[in-house]
mmCIF file of C-alpha atoms in Angstrom:
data_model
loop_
_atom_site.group_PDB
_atom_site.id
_atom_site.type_symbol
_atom_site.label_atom_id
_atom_site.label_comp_id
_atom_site.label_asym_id
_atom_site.label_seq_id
_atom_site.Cartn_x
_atom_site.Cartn_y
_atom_site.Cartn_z
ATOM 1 C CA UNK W 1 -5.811 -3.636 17.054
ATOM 2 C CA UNK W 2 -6.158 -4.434 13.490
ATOM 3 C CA UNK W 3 -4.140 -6.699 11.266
ATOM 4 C CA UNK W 4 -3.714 -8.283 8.026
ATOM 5 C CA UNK W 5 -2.322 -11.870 7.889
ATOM 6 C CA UNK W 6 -0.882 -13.304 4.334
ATOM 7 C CA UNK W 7 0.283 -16.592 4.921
ATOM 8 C CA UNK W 8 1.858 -17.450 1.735
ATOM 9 C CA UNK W 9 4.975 -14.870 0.866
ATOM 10 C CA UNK W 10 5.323 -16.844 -2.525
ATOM 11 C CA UNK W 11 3.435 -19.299 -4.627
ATOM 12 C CA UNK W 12 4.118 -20.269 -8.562
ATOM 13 C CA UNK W 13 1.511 -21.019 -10.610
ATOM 14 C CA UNK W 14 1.353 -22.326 -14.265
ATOM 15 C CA UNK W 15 -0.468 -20.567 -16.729
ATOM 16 C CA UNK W 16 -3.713 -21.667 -17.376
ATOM 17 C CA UNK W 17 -4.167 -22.817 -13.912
ATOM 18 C CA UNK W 18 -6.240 -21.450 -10.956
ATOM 19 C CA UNK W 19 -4.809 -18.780 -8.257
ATOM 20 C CA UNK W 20 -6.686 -18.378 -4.898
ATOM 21 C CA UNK W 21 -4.490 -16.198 -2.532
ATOM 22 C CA UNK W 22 -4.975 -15.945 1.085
ATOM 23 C CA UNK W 23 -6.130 -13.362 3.342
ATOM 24 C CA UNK W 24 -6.836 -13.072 6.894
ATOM 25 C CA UNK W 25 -7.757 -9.513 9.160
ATOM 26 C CA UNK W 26 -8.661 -9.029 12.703
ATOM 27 C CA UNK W 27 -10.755 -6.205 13.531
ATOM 28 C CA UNK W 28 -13.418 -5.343 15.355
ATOM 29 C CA UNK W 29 -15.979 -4.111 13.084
ATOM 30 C CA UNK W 30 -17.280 -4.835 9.695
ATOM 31 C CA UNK W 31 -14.006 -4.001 7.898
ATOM 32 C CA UNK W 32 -13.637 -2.416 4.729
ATOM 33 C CA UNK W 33 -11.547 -4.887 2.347
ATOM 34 C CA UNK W 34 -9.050 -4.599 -0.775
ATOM 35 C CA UNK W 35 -6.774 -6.156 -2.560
ATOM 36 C CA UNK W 36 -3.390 -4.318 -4.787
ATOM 37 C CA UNK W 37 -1.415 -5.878 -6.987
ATOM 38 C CA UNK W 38 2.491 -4.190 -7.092
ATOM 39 C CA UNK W 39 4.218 -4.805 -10.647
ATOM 40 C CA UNK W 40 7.522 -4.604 -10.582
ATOM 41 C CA UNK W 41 8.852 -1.022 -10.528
ATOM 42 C CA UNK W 42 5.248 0.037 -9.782
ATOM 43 C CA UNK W 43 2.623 1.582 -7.773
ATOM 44 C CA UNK W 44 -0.019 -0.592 -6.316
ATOM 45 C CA UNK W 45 -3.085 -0.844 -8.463
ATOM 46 C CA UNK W 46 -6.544 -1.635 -7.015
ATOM 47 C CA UNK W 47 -7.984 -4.580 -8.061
ATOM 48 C CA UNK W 48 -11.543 -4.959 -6.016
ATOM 49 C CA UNK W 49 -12.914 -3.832 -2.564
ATOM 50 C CA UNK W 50 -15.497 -4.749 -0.479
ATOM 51 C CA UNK W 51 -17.696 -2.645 1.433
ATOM 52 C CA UNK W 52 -21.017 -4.223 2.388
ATOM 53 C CA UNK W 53 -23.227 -6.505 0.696
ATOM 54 C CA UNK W 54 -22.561 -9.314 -1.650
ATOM 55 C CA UNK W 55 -19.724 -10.912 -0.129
ATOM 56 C CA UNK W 56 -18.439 -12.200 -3.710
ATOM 57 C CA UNK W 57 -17.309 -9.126 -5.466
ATOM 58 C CA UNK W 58 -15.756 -8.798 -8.741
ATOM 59 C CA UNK W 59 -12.344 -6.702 -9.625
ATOM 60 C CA UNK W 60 -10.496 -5.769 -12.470
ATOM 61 C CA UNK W 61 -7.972 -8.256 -14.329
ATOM 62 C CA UNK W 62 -10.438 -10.933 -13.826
ATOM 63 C CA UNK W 63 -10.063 -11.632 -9.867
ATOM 64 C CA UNK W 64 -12.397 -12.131 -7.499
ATOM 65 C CA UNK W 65 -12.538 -12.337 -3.635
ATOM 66 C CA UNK W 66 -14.928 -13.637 -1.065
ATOM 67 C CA UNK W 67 -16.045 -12.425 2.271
ATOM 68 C CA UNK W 68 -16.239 -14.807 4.881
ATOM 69 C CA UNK W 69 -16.516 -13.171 8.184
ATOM 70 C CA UNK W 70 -16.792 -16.642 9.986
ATOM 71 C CA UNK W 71 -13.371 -17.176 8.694
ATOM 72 C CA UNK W 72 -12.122 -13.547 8.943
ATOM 73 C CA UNK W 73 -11.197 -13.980 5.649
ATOM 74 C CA UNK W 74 -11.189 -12.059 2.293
ATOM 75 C CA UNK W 75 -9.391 -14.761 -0.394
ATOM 76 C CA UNK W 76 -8.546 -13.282 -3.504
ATOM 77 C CA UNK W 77 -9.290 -15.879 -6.968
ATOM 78 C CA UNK W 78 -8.566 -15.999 -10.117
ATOM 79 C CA UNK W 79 -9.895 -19.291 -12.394
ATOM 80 C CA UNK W 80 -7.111 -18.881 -15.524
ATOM 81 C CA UNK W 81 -3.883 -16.903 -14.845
ATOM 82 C CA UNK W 82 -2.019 -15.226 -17.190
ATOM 83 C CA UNK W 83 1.587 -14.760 -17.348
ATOM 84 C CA UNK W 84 1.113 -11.206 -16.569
ATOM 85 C CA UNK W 85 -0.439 -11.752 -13.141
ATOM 86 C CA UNK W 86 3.157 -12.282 -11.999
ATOM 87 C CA UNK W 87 3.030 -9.519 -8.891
ATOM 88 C CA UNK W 88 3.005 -9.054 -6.006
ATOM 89 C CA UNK W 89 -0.616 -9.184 -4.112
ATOM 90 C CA UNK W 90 -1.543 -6.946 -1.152
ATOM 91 C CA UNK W 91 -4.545 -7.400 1.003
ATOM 92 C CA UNK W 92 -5.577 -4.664 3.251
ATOM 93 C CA UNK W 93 -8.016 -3.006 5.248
ATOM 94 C CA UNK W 94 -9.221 0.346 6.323
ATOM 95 C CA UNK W 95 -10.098 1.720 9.362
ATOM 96 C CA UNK W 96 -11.820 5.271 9.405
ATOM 97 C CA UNK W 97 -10.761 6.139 12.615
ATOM 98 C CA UNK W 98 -7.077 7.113 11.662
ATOM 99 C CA UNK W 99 -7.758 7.355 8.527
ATOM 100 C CA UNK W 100 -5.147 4.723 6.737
ATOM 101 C CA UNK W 101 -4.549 1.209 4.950
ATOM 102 C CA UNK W 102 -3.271 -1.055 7.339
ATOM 103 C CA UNK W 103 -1.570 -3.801 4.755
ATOM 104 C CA UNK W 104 -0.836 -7.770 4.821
ATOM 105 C CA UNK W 105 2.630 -8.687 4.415
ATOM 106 C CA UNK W 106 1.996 -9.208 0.699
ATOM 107 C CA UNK W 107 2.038 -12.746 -1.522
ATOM 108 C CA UNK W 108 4.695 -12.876 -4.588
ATOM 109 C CA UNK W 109 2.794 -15.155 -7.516
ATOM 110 C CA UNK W 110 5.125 -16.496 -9.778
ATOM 111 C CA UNK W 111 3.647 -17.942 -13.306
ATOM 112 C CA UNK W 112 5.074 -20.520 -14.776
ATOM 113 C CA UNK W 113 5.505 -21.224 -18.791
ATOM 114 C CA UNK U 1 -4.556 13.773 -15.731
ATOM 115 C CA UNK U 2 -1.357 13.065 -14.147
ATOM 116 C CA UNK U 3 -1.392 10.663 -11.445
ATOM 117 C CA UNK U 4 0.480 10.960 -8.294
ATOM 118 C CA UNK U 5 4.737 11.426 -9.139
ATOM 119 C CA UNK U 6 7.540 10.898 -6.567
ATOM 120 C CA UNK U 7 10.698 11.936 -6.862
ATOM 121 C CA UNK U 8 13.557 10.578 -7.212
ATOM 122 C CA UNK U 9 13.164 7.444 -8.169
ATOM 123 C CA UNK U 10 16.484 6.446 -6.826
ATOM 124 C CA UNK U 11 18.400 7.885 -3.954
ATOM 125 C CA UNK U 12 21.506 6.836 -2.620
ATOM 126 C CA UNK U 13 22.579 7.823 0.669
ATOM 127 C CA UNK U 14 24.993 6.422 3.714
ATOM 128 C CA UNK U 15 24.486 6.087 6.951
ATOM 129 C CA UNK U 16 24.232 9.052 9.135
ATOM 130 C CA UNK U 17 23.264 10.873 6.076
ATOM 131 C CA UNK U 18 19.898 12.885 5.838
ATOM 132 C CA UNK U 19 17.130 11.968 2.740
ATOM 133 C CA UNK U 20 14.246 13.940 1.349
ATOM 134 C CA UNK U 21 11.933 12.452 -0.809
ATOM 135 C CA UNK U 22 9.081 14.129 -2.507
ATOM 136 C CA UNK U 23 5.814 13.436 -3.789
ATOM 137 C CA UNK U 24 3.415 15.773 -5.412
ATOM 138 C CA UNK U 25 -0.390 14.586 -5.205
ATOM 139 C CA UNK U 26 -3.167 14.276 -8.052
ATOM 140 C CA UNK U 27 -4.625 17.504 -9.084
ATOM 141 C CA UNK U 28 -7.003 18.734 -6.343
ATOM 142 C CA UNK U 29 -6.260 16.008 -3.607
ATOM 143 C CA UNK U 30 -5.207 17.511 -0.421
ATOM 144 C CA UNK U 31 -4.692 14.310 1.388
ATOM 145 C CA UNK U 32 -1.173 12.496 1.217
ATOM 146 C CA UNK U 33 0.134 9.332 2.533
ATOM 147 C CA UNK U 34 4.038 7.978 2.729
ATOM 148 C CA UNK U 35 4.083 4.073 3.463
ATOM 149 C CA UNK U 36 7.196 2.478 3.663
ATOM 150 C CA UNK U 37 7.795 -1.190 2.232
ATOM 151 C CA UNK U 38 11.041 -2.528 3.243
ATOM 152 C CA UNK U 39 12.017 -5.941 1.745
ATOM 153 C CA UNK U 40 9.779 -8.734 3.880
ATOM 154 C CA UNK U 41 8.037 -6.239 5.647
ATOM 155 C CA UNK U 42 5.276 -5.261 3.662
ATOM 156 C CA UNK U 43 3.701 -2.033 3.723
ATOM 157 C CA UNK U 44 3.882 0.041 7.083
ATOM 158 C CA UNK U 45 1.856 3.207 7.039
ATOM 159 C CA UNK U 46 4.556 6.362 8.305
ATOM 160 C CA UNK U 47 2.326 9.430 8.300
ATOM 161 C CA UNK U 48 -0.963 11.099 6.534
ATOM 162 C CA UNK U 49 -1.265 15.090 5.806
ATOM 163 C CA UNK U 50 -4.116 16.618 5.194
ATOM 164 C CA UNK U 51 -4.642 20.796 4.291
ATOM 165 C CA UNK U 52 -0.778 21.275 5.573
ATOM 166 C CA UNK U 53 -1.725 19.263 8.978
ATOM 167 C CA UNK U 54 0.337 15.674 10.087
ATOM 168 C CA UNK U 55 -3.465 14.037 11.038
ATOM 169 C CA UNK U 56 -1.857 10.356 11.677
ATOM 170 C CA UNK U 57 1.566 8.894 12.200
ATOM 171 C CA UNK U 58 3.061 5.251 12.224
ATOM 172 C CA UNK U 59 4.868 3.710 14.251
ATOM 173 C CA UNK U 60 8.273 5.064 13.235
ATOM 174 C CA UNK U 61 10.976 6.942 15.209
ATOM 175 C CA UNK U 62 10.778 11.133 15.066
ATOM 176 C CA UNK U 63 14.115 10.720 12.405
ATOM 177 C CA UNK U 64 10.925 10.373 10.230
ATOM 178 C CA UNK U 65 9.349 13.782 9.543
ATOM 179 C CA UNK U 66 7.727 15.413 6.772
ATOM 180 C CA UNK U 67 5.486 18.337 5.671
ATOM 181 C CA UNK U 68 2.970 19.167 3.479
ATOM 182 C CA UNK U 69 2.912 22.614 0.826
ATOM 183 C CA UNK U 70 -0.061 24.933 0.328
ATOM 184 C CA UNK U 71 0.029 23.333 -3.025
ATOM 185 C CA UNK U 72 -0.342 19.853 -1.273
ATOM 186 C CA UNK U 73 2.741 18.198 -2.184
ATOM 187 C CA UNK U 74 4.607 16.795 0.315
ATOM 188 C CA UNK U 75 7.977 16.105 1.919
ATOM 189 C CA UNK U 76 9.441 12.800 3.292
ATOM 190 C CA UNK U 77 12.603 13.667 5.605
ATOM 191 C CA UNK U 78 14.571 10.772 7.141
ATOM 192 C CA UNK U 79 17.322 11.829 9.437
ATOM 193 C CA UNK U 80 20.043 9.885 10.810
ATOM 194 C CA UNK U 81 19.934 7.637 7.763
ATOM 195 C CA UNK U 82 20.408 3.708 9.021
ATOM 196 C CA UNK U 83 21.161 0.718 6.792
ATOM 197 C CA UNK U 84 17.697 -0.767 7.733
ATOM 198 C CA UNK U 85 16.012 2.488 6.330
ATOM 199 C CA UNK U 86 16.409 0.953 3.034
ATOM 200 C CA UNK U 87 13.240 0.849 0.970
ATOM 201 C CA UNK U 88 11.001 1.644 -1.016
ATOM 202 C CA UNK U 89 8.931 4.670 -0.090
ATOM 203 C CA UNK U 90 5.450 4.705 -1.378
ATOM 204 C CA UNK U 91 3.215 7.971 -1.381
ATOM 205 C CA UNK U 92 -0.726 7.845 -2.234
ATOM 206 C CA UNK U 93 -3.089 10.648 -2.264
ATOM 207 C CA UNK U 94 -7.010 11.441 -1.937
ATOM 208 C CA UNK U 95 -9.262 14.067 -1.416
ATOM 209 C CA UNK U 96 -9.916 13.347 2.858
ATOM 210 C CA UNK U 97 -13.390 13.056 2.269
ATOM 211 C CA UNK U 98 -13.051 10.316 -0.441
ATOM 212 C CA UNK U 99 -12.792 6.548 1.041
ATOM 213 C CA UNK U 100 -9.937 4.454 0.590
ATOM 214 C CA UNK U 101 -10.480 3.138 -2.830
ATOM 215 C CA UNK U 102 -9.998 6.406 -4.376
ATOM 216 C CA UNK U 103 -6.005 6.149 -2.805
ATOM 217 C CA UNK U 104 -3.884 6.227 -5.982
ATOM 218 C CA UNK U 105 -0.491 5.153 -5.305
ATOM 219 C CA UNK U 106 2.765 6.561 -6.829
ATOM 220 C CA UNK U 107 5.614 4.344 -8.039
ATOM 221 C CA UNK U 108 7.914 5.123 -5.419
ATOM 222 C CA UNK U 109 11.188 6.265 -4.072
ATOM 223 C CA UNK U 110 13.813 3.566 -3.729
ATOM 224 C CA UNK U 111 16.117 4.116 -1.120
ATOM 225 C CA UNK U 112 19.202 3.164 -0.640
ATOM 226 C CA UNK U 113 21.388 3.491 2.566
ATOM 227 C CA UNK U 114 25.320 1.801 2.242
#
């Protein structure tokens, strides 16, 4: 079976400083990867997937993530946050057969003045 | 181009009660989703329609049905309402054929059950 692991519900940041949010899957097969952010009173948003290929791939907002499949792990980065990345992050992954998102427990970032 | 709209935003209900949410799709996507996100739980995937058809459900008890219109949208019906059905439920739509990044996500249906 497949599964997403978040291990951090929340973490604060300050502004200015560095993010790097965890995320772990199990599954079988090359998995297809992404992260959502969740403002409040909002949708999710897609920030960056990962297919194949390049295991560092870029997103929107200025994140990052990076594939390590000897870790099982898809870490999403940021290098300067702002005080508007204060969301909630989702990792998740897709499996064709069933055709659905199976989601990580999601990681609340806090920023800090 | 609107993007995918739920309604209502807000619904309370109490328990034993019945709920019907609704979500209509982005223009010319037949495929809709309904996740659920209870508070700590994340996001738990309840069912997927496609062309009018239930194609995949979650693991969720039958109190949880839905349908989907020849226009697409869709219907979210919780029976039986219980306090721990309290949440916010989440409905995303594609065309099937499209892969997962093109999923856009509506804002939800927050659900209250006293």
């Amino acid at each position: 079976a497949q599964s997403v692991t978040q291990p951090d519900i929340h973490i604060t940041v300050s502004e200015g400083a560095s993010l790097e949010l965890r995320c772990n899957y199990s599954y079988g097969a090359t998995p297809y990867l992404f992260w959502y952010v969740q403002s409040p009173g909002q949708g999710l948003q897609l920030l960056l997937k990962y297919f194949s290929g390049d295991t560092l791939v870029q997103g929107i907002k200025g994140f990052e993530a990076e594939f390590k499949r000897s870790q099982s792990s898809f870490n999403l980065r940021k290098p300067s946050v702002h005080w508007s990345d204060a969301a909630e992050y989702f990792c998740a992954v897709f499996k064709a057969a069933g055709n659905k998102l199976t989601f990580g427990g999601g990681t609340r970032v806090l920023v800090k003045p | 181009e609107a993007g995918v709209t739920q309604s209502p935003t807000h619904l309370i209900k109490t328990r034993g009660q019945q709920a019907t949410l609704r979500c209509s799709p982005i223009s010319g996507h037949t495929s809709v989703y309904w996740y659920q996100q209870a508070l700590g739980l994340g996001l738990q995937f309840l069912l997927w329609y496609d062309e009018g058809e239930e194609r995949n459900r979650g693991n969720f008890p039958p109190r949880f049905s839905g349908r989907q219109f020849p226009n697409y949208s869709s219907e979210l019906n919780v029976n039986a309402l219980e306090l721990e059905d309290s949440a916010l439920y989440l409905c995303a739509s594609k065309n099937r054929g499209a892969g997962a990044e093109k999923l856009f996500f509506g804002s939800g249906t927050q659900l209250s059950v006293l």
